[in-house]
mmCIF file of C-alpha atoms in Angstrom:
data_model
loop_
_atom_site.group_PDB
_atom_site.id
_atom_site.type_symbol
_atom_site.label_atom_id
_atom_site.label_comp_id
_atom_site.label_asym_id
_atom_site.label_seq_id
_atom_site.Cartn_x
_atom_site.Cartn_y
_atom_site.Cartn_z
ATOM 1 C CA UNK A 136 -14.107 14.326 -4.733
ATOM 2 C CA UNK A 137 -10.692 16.698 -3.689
ATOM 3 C CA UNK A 138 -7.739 15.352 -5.507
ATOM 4 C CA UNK A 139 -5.215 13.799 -3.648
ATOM 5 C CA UNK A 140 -2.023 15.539 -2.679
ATOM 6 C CA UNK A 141 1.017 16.372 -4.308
ATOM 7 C CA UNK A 142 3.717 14.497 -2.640
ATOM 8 C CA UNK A 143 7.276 15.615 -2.553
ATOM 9 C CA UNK A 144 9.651 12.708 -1.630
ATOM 10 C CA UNK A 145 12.649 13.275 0.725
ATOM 11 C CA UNK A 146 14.622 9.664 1.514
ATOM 12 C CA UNK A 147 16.709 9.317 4.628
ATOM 13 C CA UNK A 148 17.355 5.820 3.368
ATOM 14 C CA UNK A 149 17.562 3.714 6.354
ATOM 15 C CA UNK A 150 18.463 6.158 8.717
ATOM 16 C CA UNK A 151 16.930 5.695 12.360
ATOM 17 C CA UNK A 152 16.635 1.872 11.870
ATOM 18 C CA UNK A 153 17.910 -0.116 14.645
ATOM 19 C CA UNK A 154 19.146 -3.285 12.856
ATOM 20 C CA UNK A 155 18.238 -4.679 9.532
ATOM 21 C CA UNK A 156 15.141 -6.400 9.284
ATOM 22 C CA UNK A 157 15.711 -10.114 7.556
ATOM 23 C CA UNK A 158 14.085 -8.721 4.427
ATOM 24 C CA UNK A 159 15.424 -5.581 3.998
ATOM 25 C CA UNK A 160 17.733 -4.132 1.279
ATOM 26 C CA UNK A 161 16.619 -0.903 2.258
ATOM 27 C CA UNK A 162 18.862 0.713 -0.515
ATOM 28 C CA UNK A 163 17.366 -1.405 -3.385
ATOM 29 C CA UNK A 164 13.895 -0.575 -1.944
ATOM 30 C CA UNK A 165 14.037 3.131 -2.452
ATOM 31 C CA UNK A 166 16.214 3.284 -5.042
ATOM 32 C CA UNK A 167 18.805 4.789 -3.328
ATOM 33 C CA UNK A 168 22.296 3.612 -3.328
ATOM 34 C CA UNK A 169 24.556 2.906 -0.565
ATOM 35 C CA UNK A 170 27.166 5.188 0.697
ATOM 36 C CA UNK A 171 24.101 8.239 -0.080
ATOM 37 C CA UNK A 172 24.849 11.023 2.541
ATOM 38 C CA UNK A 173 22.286 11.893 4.850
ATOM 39 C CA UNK A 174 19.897 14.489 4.118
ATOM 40 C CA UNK A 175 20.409 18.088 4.976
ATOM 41 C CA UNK A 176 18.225 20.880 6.210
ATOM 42 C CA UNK A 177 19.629 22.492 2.524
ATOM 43 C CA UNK A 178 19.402 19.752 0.788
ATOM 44 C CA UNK A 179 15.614 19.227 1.927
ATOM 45 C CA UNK A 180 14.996 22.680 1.046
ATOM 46 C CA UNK A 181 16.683 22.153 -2.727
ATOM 47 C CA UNK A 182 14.423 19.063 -3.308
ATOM 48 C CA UNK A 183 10.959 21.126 -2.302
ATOM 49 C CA UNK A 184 12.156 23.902 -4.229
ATOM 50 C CA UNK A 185 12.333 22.202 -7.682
ATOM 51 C CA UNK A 186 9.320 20.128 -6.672
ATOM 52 C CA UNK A 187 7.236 23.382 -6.570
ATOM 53 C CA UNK A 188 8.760 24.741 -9.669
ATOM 54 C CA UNK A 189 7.433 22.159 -11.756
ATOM 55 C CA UNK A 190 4.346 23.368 -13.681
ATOM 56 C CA UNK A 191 0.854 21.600 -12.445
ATOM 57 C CA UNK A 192 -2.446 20.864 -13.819
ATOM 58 C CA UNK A 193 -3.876 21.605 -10.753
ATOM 59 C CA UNK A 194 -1.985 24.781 -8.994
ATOM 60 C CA UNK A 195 -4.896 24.426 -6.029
ATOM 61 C CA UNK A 196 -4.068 21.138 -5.298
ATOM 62 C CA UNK A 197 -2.631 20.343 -1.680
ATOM 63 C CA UNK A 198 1.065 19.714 -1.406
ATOM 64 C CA UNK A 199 2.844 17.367 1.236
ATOM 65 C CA UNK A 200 6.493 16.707 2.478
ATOM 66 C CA UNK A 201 6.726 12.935 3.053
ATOM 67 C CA UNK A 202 10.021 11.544 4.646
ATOM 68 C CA UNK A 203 10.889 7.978 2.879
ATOM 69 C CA UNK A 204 12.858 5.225 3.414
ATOM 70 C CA UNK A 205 14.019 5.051 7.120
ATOM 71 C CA UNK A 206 12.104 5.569 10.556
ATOM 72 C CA UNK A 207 12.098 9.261 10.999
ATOM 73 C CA UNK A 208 11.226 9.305 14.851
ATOM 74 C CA UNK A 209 14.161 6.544 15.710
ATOM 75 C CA UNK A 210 16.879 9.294 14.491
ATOM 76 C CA UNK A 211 18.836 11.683 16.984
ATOM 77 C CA UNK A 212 15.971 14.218 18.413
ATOM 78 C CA UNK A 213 18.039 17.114 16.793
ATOM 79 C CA UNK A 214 18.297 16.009 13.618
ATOM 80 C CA UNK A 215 15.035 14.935 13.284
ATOM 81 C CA UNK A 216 14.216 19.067 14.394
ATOM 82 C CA UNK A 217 16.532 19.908 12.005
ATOM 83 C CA UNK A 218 14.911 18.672 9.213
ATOM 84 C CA UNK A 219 11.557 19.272 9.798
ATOM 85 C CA UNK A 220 12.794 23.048 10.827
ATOM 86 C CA UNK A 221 13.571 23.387 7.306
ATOM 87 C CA UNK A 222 9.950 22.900 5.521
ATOM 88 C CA UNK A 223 8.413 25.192 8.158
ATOM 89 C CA UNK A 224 9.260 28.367 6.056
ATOM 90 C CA UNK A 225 6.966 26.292 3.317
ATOM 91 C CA UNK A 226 4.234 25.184 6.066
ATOM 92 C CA UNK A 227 3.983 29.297 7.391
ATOM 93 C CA UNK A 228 3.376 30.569 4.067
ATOM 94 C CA UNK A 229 0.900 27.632 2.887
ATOM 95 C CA UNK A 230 2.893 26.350 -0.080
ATOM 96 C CA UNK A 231 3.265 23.080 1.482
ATOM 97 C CA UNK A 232 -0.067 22.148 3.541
ATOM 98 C CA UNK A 233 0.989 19.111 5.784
ATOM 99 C CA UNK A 234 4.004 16.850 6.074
ATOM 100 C CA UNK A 235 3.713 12.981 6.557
ATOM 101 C CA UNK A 236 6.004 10.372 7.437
ATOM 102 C CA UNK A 237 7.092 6.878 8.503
ATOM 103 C CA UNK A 238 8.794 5.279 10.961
ATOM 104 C CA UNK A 239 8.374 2.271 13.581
ATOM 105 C CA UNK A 240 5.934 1.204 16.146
ATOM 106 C CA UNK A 241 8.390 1.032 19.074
ATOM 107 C CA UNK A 242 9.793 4.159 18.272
ATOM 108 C CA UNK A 243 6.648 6.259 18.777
ATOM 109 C CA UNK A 244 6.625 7.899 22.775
ATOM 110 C CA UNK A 245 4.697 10.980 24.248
ATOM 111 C CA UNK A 246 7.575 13.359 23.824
ATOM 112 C CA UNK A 247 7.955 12.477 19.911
ATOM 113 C CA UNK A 248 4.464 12.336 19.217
ATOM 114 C CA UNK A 249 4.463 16.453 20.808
ATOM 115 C CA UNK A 250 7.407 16.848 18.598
ATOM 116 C CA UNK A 251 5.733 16.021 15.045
ATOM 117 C CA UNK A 252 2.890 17.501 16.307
ATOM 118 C CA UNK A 253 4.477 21.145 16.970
ATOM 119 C CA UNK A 254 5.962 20.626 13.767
ATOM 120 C CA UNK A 255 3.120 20.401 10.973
ATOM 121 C CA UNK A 256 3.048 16.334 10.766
ATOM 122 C CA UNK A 257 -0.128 14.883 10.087
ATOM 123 C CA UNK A 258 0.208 12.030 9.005
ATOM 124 C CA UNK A 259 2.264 9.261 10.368
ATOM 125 C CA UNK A 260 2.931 5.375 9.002
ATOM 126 C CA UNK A 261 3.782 2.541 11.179
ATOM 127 C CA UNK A 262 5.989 0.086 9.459
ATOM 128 C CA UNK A 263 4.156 -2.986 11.498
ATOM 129 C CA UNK A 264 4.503 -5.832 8.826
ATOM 130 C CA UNK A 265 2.677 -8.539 11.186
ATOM 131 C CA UNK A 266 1.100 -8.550 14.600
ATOM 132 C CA UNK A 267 1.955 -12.473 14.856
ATOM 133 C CA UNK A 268 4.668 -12.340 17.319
ATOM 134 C CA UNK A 269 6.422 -15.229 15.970
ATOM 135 C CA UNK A 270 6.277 -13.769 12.879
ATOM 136 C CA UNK A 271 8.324 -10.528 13.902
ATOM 137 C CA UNK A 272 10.734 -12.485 15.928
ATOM 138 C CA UNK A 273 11.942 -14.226 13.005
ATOM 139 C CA UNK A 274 11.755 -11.325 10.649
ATOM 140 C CA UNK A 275 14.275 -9.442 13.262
ATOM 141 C CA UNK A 276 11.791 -6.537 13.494
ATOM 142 C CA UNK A 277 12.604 -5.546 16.882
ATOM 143 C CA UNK A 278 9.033 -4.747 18.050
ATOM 144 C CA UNK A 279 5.536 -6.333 19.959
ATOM 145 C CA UNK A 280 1.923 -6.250 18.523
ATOM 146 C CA UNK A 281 1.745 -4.149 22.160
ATOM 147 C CA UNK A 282 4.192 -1.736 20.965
ATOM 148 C CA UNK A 283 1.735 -1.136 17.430
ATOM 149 C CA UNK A 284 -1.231 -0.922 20.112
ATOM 150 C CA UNK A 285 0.394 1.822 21.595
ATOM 151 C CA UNK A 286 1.506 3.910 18.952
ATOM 152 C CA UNK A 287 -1.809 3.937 17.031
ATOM 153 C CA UNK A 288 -2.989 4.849 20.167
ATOM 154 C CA UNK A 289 -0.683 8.067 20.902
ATOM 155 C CA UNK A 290 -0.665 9.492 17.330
ATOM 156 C CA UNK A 291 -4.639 8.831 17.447
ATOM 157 C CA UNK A 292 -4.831 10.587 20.714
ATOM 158 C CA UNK A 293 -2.929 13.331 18.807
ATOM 159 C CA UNK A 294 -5.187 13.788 16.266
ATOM 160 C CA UNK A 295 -3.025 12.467 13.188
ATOM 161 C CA UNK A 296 -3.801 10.480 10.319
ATOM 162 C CA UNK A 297 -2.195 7.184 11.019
ATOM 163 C CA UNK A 298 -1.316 4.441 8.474
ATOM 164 C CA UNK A 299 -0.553 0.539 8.756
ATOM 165 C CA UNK A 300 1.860 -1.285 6.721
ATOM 166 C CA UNK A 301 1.480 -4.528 6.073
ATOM 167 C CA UNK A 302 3.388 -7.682 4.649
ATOM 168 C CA UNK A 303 2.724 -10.518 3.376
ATOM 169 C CA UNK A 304 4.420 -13.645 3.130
ATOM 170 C CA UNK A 305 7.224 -13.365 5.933
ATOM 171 C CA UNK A 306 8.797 -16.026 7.712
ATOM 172 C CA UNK A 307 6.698 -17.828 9.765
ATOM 173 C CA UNK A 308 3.600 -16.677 8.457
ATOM 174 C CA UNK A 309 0.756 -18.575 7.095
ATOM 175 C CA UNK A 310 -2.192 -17.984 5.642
ATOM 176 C CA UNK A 311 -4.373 -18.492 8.788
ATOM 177 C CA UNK A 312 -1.589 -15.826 10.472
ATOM 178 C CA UNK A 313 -1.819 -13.068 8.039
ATOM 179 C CA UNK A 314 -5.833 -12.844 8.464
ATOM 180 C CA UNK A 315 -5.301 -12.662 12.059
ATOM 181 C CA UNK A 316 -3.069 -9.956 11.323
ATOM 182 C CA UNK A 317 -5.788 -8.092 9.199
ATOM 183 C CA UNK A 318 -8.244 -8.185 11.807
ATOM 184 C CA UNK A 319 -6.451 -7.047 14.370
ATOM 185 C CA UNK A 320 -5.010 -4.425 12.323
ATOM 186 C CA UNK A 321 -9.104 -3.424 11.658
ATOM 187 C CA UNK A 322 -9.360 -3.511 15.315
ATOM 188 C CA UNK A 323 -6.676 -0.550 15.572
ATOM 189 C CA UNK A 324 -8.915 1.598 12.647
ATOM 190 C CA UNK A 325 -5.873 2.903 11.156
ATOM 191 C CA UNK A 326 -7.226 5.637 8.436
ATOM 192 C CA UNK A 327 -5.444 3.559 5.811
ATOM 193 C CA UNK A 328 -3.355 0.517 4.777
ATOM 194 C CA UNK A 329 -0.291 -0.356 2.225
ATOM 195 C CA UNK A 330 0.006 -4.205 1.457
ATOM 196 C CA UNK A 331 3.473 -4.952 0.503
ATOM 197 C CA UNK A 332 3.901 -8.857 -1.204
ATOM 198 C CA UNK A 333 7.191 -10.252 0.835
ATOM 199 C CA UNK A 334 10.005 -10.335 -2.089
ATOM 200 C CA UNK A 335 13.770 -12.004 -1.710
ATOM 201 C CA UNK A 336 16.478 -8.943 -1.797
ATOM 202 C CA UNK A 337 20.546 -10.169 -3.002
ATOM 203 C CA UNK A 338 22.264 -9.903 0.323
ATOM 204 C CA UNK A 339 19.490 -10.116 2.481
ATOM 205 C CA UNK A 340 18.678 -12.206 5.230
ATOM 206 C CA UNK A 341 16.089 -13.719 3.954
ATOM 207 C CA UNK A 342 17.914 -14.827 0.849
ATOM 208 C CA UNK A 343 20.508 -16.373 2.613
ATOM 209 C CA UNK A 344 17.425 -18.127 4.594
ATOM 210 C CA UNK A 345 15.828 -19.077 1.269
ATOM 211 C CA UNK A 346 19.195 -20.579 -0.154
ATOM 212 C CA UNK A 347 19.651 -22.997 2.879
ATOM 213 C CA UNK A 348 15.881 -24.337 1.840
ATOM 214 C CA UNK A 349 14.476 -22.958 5.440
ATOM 215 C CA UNK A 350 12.435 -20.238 3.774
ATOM 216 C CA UNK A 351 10.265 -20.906 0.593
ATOM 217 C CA UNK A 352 9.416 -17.314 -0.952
ATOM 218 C CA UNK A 353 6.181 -16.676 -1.403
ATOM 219 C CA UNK A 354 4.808 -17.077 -5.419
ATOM 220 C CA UNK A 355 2.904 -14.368 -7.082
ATOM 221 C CA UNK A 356 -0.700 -16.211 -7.368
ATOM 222 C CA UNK A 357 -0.476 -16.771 -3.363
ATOM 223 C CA UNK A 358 0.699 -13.321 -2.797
ATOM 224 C CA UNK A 359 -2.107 -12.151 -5.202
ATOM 225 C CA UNK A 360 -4.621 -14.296 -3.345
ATOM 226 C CA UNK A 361 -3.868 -12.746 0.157
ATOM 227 C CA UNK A 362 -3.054 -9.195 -0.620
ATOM 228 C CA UNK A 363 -7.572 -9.570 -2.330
ATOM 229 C CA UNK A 364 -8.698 -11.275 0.878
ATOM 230 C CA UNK A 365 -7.090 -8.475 2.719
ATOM 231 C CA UNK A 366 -8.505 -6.046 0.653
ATOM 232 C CA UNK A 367 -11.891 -7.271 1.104
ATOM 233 C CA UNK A 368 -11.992 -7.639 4.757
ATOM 234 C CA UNK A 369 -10.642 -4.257 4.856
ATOM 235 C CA UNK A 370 -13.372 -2.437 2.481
ATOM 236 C CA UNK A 371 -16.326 -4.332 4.519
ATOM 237 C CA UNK A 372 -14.698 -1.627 7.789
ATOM 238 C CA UNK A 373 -14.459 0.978 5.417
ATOM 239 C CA UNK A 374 -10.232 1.002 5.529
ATOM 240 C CA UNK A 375 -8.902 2.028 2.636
ATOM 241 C CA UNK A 376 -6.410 0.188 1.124
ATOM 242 C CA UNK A 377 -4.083 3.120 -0.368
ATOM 243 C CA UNK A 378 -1.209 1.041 -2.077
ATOM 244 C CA UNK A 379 -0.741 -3.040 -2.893
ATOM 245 C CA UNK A 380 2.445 -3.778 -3.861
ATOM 246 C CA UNK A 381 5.802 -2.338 -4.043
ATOM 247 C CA UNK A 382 6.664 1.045 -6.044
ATOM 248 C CA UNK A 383 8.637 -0.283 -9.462
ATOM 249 C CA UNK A 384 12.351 0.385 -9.855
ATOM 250 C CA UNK A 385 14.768 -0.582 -12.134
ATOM 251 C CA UNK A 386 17.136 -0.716 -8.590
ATOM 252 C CA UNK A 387 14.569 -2.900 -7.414
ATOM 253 C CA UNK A 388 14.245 -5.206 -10.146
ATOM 254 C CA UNK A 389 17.668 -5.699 -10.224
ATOM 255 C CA UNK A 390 18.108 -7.056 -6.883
ATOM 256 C CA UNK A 391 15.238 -9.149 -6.778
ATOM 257 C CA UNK A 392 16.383 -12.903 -6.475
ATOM 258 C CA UNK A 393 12.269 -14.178 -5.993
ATOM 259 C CA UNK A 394 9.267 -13.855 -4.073
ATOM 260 C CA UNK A 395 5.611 -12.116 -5.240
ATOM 261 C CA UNK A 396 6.743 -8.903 -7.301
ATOM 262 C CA UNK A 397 5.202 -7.784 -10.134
ATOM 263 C CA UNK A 398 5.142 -4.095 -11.442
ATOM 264 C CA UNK A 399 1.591 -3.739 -11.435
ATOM 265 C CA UNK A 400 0.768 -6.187 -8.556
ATOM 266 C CA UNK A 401 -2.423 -3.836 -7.204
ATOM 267 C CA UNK A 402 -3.904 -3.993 -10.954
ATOM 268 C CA UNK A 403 -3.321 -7.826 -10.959
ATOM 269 C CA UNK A 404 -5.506 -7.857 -7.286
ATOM 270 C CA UNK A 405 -8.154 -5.588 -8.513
ATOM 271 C CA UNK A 406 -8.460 -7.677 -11.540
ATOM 272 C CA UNK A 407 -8.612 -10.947 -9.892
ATOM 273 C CA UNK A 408 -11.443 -9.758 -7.609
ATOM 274 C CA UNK A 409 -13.526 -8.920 -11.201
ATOM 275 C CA UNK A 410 -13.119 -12.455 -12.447
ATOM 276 C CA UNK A 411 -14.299 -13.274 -9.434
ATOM 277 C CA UNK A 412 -17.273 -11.517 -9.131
ATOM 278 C CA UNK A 413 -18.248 -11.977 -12.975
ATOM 279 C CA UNK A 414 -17.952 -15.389 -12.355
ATOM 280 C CA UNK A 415 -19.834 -15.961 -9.377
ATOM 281 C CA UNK A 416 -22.751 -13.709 -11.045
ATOM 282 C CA UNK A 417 -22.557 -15.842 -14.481
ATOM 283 C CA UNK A 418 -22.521 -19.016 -12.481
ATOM 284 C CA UNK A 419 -26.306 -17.789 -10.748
ATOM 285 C CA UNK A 420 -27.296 -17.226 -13.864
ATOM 286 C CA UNK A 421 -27.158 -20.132 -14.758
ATOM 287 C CA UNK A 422 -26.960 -18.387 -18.917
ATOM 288 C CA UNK A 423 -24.814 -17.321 -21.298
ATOM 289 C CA UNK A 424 -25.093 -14.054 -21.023
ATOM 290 C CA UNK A 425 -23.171 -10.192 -20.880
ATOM 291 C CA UNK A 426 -21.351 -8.297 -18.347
ATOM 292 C CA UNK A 427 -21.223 -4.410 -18.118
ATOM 293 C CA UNK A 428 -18.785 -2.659 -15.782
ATOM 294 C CA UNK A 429 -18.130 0.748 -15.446
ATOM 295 C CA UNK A 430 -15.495 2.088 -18.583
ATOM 296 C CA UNK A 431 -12.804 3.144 -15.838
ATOM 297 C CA UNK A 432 -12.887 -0.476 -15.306
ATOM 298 C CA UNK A 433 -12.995 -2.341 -18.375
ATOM 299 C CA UNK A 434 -9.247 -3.117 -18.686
ATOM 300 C CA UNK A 435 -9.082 -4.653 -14.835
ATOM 301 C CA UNK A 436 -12.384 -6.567 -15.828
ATOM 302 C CA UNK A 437 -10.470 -7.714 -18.667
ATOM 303 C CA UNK A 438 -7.244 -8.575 -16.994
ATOM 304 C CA UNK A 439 -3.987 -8.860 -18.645
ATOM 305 C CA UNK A 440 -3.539 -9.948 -22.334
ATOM 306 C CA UNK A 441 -8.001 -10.219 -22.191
ATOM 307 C CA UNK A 442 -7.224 -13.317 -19.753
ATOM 308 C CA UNK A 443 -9.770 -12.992 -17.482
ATOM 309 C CA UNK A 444 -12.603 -12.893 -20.568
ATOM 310 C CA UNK A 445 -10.814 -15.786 -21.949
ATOM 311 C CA UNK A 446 -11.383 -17.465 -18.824
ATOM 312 C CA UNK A 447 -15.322 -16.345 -18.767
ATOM 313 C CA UNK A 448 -15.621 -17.910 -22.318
ATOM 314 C CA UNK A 449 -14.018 -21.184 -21.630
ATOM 315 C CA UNK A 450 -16.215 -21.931 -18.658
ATOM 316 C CA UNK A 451 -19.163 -21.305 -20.938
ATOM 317 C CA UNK A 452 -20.412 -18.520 -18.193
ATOM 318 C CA UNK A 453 -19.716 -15.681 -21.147
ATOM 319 C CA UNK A 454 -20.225 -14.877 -24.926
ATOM 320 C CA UNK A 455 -18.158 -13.349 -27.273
ATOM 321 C CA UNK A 456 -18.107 -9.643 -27.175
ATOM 322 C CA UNK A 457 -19.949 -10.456 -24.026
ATOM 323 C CA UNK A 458 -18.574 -7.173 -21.902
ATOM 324 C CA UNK A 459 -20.057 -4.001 -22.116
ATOM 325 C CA UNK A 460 -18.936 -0.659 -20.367
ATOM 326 C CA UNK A 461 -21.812 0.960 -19.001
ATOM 327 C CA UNK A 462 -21.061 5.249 -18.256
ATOM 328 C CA UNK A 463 -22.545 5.911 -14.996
ATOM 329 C CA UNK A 464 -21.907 2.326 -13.228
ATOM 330 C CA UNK A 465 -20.541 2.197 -9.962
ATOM 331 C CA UNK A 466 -16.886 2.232 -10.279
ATOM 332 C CA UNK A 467 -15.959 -1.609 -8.818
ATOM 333 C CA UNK A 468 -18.881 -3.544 -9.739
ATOM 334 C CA UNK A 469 -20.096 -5.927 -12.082
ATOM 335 C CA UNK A 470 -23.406 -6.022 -13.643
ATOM 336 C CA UNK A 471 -25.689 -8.741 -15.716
ATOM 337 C CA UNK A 472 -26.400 -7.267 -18.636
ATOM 338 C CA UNK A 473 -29.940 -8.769 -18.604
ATOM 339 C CA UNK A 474 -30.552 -6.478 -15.307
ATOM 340 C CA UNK A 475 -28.188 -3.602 -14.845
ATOM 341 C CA UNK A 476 -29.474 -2.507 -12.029
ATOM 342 C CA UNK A 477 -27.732 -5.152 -10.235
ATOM 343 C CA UNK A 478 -24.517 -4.674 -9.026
ATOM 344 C CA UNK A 479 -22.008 -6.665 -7.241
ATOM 345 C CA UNK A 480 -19.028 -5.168 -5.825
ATOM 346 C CA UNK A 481 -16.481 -6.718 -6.058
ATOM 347 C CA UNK A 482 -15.052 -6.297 -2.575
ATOM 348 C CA UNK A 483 -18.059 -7.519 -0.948
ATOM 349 C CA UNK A 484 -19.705 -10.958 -1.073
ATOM 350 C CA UNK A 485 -22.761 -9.307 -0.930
ATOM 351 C CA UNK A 486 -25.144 -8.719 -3.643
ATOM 352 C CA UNK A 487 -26.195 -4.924 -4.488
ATOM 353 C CA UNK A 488 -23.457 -3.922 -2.060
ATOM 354 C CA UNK A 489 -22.470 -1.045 -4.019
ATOM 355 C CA UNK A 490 -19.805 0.040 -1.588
ATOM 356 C CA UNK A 491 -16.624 -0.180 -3.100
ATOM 357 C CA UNK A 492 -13.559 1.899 -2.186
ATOM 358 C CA UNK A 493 -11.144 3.031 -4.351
ATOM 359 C CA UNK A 494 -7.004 1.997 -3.523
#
């Protein structure tokens, strides 16, 4: 399997977005302060530059521009040209192979869709959070499911890679509403999917919401809960799921006043779904017996501080010293040691399903 690409940030911290969202602290997101002045052509040009003087292991592997933090195709028209006029002197001579960016549903049209394309864009993500109407009505997102339908649709139509973000936990939402949400989001086949856990921001709207008692943050068990039954439904349709919670920063943590954050939230999923799996296949068995997993996976089999063994061994399902790695397993399965060529995967219900996909 290719490696995946090199990808060299440039943040136009909320630039191009309408209004602010009731969760946003756009700044603390990124890690970008306020008061940051907009990117320039030069200063776009600086950053890829020292990006591709660094020294790699791999000096084949694929490099991409990828435009964070705002929604690129809401900007002015001419200074959205402007900056993607200054990595085509990287795309002509192949030292940068693709650039990729985000931006919002509504703000995807024919004319901007020929635009990226001309330009070398490939890949485009849709910041669509929910496709519960109620739900972006009272997150002040400023867009329709209709308005996702149709910009899948274009970029599709365009041949570009298109990605789905998703949240969980807004206002409104329940647990009924953010399934919905997943399936119609498998409905659009998007190539891929980010799952961001909803978190309180200081001087959001949401924490203002959440200090009046009309908004109760979502915890990090339910948030850890959703974000795996989203991940399964997703890996039975063959969507992968490329990122599950939100990138760490000390800005970030700082800001944070509660909701479902934890640095290594997509570990804490992953894991989950193993104690799940183990357990269900110790619980057949009806025997105390051993596990193997593959040795990539021993550390998300054993969860954090050995809890989900712990767990195994109190319920009586598992031994001590009952896990075994196994070289040559199928990376995101479980196996009974008694038969190990049995293998539940453990984003699929089924048995022998053997089909797992990585993040």
């Amino acid at each position: 399997m290719s490696s995946s690409p090199l990808v060299i940030p440039l943040f136009i911290t909320h630039r191009g977005c309408p209004h602010r969202c009731i969760f946003c602290d756009q700044h603390a997101i990124t890690a970008i302060g306020a008061g940051e002045p907009d990117l320039s052509p030069a200063g776009a040009r600086e950053s890829i530059d020292l990006w591709l003087a660094r020294p790699r292991k791999d000096p084949t592997r694929k490099v991409q521009v990828a435009f964070y933090g705002g929604s690129f195709t809401a900007m002015a028209p001419e200074y959205q040209r402007e900056l993607l006029n200054a990595v085509q002197p990287y795309l002509n001579d192949g030292r940068i192979a693709a650039i990729r960016l985000s931006t919002r549903p509504d703000a995807v049209g024919p004319e901007t869709v020929a635009l990226l394309r001309e330009n070398g864009v490939t890949v485009v993500e849709l910041g669509v959070q929910s496709l519960q109407e109620k739900v972006l009505a009272a997150s002040r997102r400023g867009h329709t499911g209709a308005d996702v339908a149709r910009a899948v649709s274009a970029l599709r139509q365009a041949g570009m890679t298109v990605g789905v973000q998703l949240m969980i936990g807004l206002p409104g939402d329940t647990t009924a509403d953010f399934i919905d949400t997943v399936k119609k989001t498998v409905a659009l086949a998007p190539d891929f999917v980010r799952l961001y856990p909803t978190v309180v921001l200081q001087k959001s709207g949401l924490a203002a919401l959440a200090a009046a008692g009309k908004y109760t943050p979502l915890t990090l068990n339910r948030g850890v809960v959703l974000a795996g039954r989203a991940k399964k439904i997703f890996a039975s349709k063959s969507i992968p799921v490329v990122r599950m919670g939100l990138q760490p920063s000390l800005e970030l943590e700082s800001k944070i006043v509660a909701g479902a954050y934890h640095p290594a939230f997509g570990e804490l999923v992953i894991s989950r779904l193993f104690f799940k799996t183990a357990r269900r296949l110790l619980a057949a068995a009806q025997t105390r017996q051993g596990i193997t997993v593959a040795p990539e996976d021993e550390s998300a089999m054993r969860g954090q501080n050995n809890k989900n063994i712990k767990r195994l061994i109190g319920l009586d399902f598992l031994e001590e010293k009952g896990l075994k790695t196994v070289p040559g397993q199928p990376r995101f399965t479980v196996s009974l040691a008694a038969d190990s060529t049995f293998f539940a995967d453990i984003f699929s219900d089924a048995e022998n399903g053997c089909n797992a996909l990585k993040m």
